[in-house]
Short mmCIF file of C-alpha atoms in Angstrom, two decimals:
data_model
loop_
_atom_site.label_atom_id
_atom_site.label_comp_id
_atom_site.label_asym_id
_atom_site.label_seq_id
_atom_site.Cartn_x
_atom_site.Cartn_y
_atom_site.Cartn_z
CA UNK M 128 34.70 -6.46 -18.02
CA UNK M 129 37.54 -9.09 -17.71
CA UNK M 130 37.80 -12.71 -18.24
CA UNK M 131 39.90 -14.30 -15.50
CA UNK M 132 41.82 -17.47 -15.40
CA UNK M 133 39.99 -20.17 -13.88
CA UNK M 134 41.59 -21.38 -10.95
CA UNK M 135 42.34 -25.58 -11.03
CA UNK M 136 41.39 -28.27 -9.15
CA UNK M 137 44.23 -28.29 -6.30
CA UNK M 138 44.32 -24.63 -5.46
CA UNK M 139 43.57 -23.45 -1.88
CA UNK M 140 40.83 -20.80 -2.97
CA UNK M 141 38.66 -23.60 -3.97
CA UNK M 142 38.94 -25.38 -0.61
CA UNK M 143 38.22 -22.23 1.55
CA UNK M 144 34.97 -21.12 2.36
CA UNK M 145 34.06 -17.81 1.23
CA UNK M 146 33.39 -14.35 2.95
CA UNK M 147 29.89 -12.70 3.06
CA UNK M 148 30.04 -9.63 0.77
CA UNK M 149 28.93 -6.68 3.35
CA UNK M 150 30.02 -3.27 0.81
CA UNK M 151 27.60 -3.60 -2.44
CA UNK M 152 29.84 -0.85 -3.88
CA UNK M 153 31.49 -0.61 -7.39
CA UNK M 154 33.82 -3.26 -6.90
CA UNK M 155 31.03 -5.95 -6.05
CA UNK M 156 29.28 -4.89 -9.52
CA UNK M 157 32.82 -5.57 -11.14
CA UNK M 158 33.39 -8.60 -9.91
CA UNK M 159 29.40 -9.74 -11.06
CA UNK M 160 30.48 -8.56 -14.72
CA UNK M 161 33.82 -9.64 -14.69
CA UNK M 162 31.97 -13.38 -13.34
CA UNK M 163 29.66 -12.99 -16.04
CA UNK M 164 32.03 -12.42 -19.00
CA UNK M 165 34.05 -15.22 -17.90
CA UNK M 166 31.40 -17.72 -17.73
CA UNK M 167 30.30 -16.44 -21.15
CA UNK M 168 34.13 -17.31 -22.52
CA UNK M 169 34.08 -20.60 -20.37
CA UNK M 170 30.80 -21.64 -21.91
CA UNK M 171 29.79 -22.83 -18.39
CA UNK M 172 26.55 -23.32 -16.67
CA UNK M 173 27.77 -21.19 -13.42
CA UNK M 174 31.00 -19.50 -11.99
CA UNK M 175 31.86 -18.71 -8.13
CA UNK M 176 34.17 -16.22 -7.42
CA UNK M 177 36.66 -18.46 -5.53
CA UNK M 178 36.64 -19.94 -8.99
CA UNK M 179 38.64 -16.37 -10.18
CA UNK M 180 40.48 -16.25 -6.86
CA UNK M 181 38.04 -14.19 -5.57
CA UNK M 182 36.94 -15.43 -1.71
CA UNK M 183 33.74 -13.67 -1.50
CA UNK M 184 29.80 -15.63 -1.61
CA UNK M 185 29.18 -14.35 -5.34
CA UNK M 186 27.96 -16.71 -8.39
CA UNK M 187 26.55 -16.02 -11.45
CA UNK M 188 24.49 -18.85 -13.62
CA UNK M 189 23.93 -19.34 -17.33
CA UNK M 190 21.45 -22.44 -17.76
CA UNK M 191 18.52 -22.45 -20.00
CA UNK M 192 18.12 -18.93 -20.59
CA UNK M 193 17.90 -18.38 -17.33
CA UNK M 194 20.85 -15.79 -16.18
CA UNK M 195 21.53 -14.08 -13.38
CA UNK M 196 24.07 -13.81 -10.11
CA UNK M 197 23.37 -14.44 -6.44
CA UNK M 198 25.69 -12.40 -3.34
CA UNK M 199 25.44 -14.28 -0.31
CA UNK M 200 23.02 -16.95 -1.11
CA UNK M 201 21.41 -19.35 1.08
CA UNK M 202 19.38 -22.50 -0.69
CA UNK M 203 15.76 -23.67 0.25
CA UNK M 204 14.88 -26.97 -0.83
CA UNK M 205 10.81 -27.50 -1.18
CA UNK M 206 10.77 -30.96 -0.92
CA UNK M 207 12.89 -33.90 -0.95
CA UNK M 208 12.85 -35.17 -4.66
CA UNK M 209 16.49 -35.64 -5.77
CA UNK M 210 18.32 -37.51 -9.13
CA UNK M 211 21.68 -38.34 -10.13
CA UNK M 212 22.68 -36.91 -12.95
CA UNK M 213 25.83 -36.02 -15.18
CA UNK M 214 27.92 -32.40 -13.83
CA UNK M 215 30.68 -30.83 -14.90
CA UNK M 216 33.05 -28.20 -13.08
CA UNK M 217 34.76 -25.32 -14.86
CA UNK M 218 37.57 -26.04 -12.56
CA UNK M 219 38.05 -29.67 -13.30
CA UNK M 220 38.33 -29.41 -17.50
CA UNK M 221 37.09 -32.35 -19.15
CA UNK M 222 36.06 -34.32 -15.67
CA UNK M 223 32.14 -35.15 -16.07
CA UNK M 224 30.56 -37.91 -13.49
CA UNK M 225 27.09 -38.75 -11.70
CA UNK M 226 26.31 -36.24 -8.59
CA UNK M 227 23.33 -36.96 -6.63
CA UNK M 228 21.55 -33.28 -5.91
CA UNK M 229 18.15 -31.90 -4.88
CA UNK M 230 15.96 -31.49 -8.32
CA UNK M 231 14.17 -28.31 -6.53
CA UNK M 232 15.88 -25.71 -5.29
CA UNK M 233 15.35 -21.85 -4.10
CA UNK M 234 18.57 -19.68 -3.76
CA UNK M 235 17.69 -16.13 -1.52
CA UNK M 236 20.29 -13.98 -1.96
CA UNK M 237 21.10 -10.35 -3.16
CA UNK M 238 22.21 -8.84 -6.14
CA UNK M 239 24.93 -6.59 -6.75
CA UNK M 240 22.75 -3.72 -5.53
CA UNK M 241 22.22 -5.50 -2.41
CA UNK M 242 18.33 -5.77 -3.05
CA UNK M 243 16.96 -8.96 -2.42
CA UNK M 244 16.56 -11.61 -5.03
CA UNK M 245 15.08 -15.39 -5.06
CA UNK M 246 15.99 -17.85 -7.77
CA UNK M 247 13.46 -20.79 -7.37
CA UNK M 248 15.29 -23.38 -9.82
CA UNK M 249 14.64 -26.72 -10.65
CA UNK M 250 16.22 -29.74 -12.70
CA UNK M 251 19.58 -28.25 -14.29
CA UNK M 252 19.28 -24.67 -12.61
CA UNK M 253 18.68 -26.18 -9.19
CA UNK M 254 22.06 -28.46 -9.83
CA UNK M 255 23.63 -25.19 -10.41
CA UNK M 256 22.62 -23.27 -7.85
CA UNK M 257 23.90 -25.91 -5.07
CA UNK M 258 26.98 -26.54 -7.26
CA UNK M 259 28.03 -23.01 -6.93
CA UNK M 260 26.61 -22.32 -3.56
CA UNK M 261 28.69 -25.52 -2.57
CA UNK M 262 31.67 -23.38 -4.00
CA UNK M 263 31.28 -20.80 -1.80
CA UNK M 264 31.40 -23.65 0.99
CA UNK M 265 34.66 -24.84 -0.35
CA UNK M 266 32.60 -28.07 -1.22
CA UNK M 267 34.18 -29.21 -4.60
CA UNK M 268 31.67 -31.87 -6.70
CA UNK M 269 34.00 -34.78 -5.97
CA UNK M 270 32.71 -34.15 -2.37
CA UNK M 271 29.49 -35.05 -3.55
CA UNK M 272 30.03 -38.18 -5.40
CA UNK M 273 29.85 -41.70 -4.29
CA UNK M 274 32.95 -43.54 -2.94
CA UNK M 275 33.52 -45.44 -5.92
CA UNK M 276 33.09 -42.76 -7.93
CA UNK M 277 34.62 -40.02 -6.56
CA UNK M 278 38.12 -43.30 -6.42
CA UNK M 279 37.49 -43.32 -10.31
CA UNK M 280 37.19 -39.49 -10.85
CA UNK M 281 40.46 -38.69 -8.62
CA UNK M 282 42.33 -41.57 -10.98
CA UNK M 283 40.89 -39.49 -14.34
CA UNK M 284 41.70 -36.19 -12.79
CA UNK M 285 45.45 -37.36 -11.69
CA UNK M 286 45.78 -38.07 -15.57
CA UNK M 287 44.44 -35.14 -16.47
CA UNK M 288 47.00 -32.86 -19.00
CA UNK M 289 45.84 -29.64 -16.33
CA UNK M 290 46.40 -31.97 -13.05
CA UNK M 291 49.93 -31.27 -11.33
CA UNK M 292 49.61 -27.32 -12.80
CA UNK M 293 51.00 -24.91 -10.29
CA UNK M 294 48.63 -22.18 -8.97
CA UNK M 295 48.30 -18.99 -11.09
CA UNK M 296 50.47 -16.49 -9.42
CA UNK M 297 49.08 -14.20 -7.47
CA UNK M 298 50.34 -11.08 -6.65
CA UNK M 299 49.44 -8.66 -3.59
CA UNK M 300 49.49 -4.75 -4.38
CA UNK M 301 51.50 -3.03 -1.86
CA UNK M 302 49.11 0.06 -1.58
CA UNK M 303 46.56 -0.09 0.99
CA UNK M 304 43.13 -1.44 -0.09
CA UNK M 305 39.91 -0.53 0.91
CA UNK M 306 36.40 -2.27 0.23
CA UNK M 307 36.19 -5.55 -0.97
CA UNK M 308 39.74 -7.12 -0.82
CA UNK M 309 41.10 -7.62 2.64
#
């Protein structure tokens, strides 16, 4: 297992929707531990891989003892009840603000096996799961957030000691690669 660096708030990754994972091979169980171990370092509530550069439909989720990952999920919502409520994103340090979401939520999915699994999450693990499926969209939070909120969150986040940071470097093995990575 690896941690990876977080990518920020201004990278391209986190604007471009994902790919559906279709090989649930060796490298798709890395990637679900490597997710995992740098959520657990982050201290977060949920990771997507475009978060770690990684442009495939993979999360995993940490909230209220309640852990787990999701490949290729697609959300259910029951009903209709929704709240506002404080959220956070790994990928915008130290940025908190009001995001209206669903407060019941059912993520189908698989896991890194590729057997089916179903997450059926409510309150803080249903904000999770549509945070990180909205990753996976490309959908940051700020996308979510009132006008006059999401105009006071970009003025915080310009200010921000991370905002302006260049893109971790990247670099592109010149061997062939198979799988996963395309």
């Amino acid at each position: 297992m690896t941690v990876r660096p977080v990518r920020l708030f201004g990278d391209p990754v986190l604007r471009t929707p994902a790919a559906e994972v279709t090989d649930f091979d060796r490298q798709i169980r890395r990637l679900v531990k490597d997710l995992t171990q740098t959520l657990r370092d982050q201290r977060g509530a949920g990771l997507s891989a475009p978060q770690i550069g990684v442009g495939l439909r993979v999360f995993v989720f940490d909230v209220d003892d309640v852990r787990g990952h999701v490949i290729n999920p697609v959300l259910d919502f029951p009903d209709e009840a929704a709240e506002t409520d404080i959220e956070g994103c790994l990928s915008f340090p130290g940025i908190y603000y009001d995001v209206r979401r669903r407060l019941n939520t059912v993520a189908s999915g698989f896991d890194a096996d590729g057997r089916p699994v179903r997450i059926v999450g409510d309150q803080q693990l249903a904000r999770c799961l549509q945070h990180e499926t909205d990753h996976l969209d490309g959908v940051l939070f700020i996308d979510r957030m009132d006008a006059e909120t999401s105009k006071q969150a970009m003025r915080e986040i310009r200010s921000a000691d991370w905002a302006g940071l260049p893109a971790p470097v990247v670099k592109v093995s010149p061997h062939a690669m198979r799988g996963l990575i395309r």
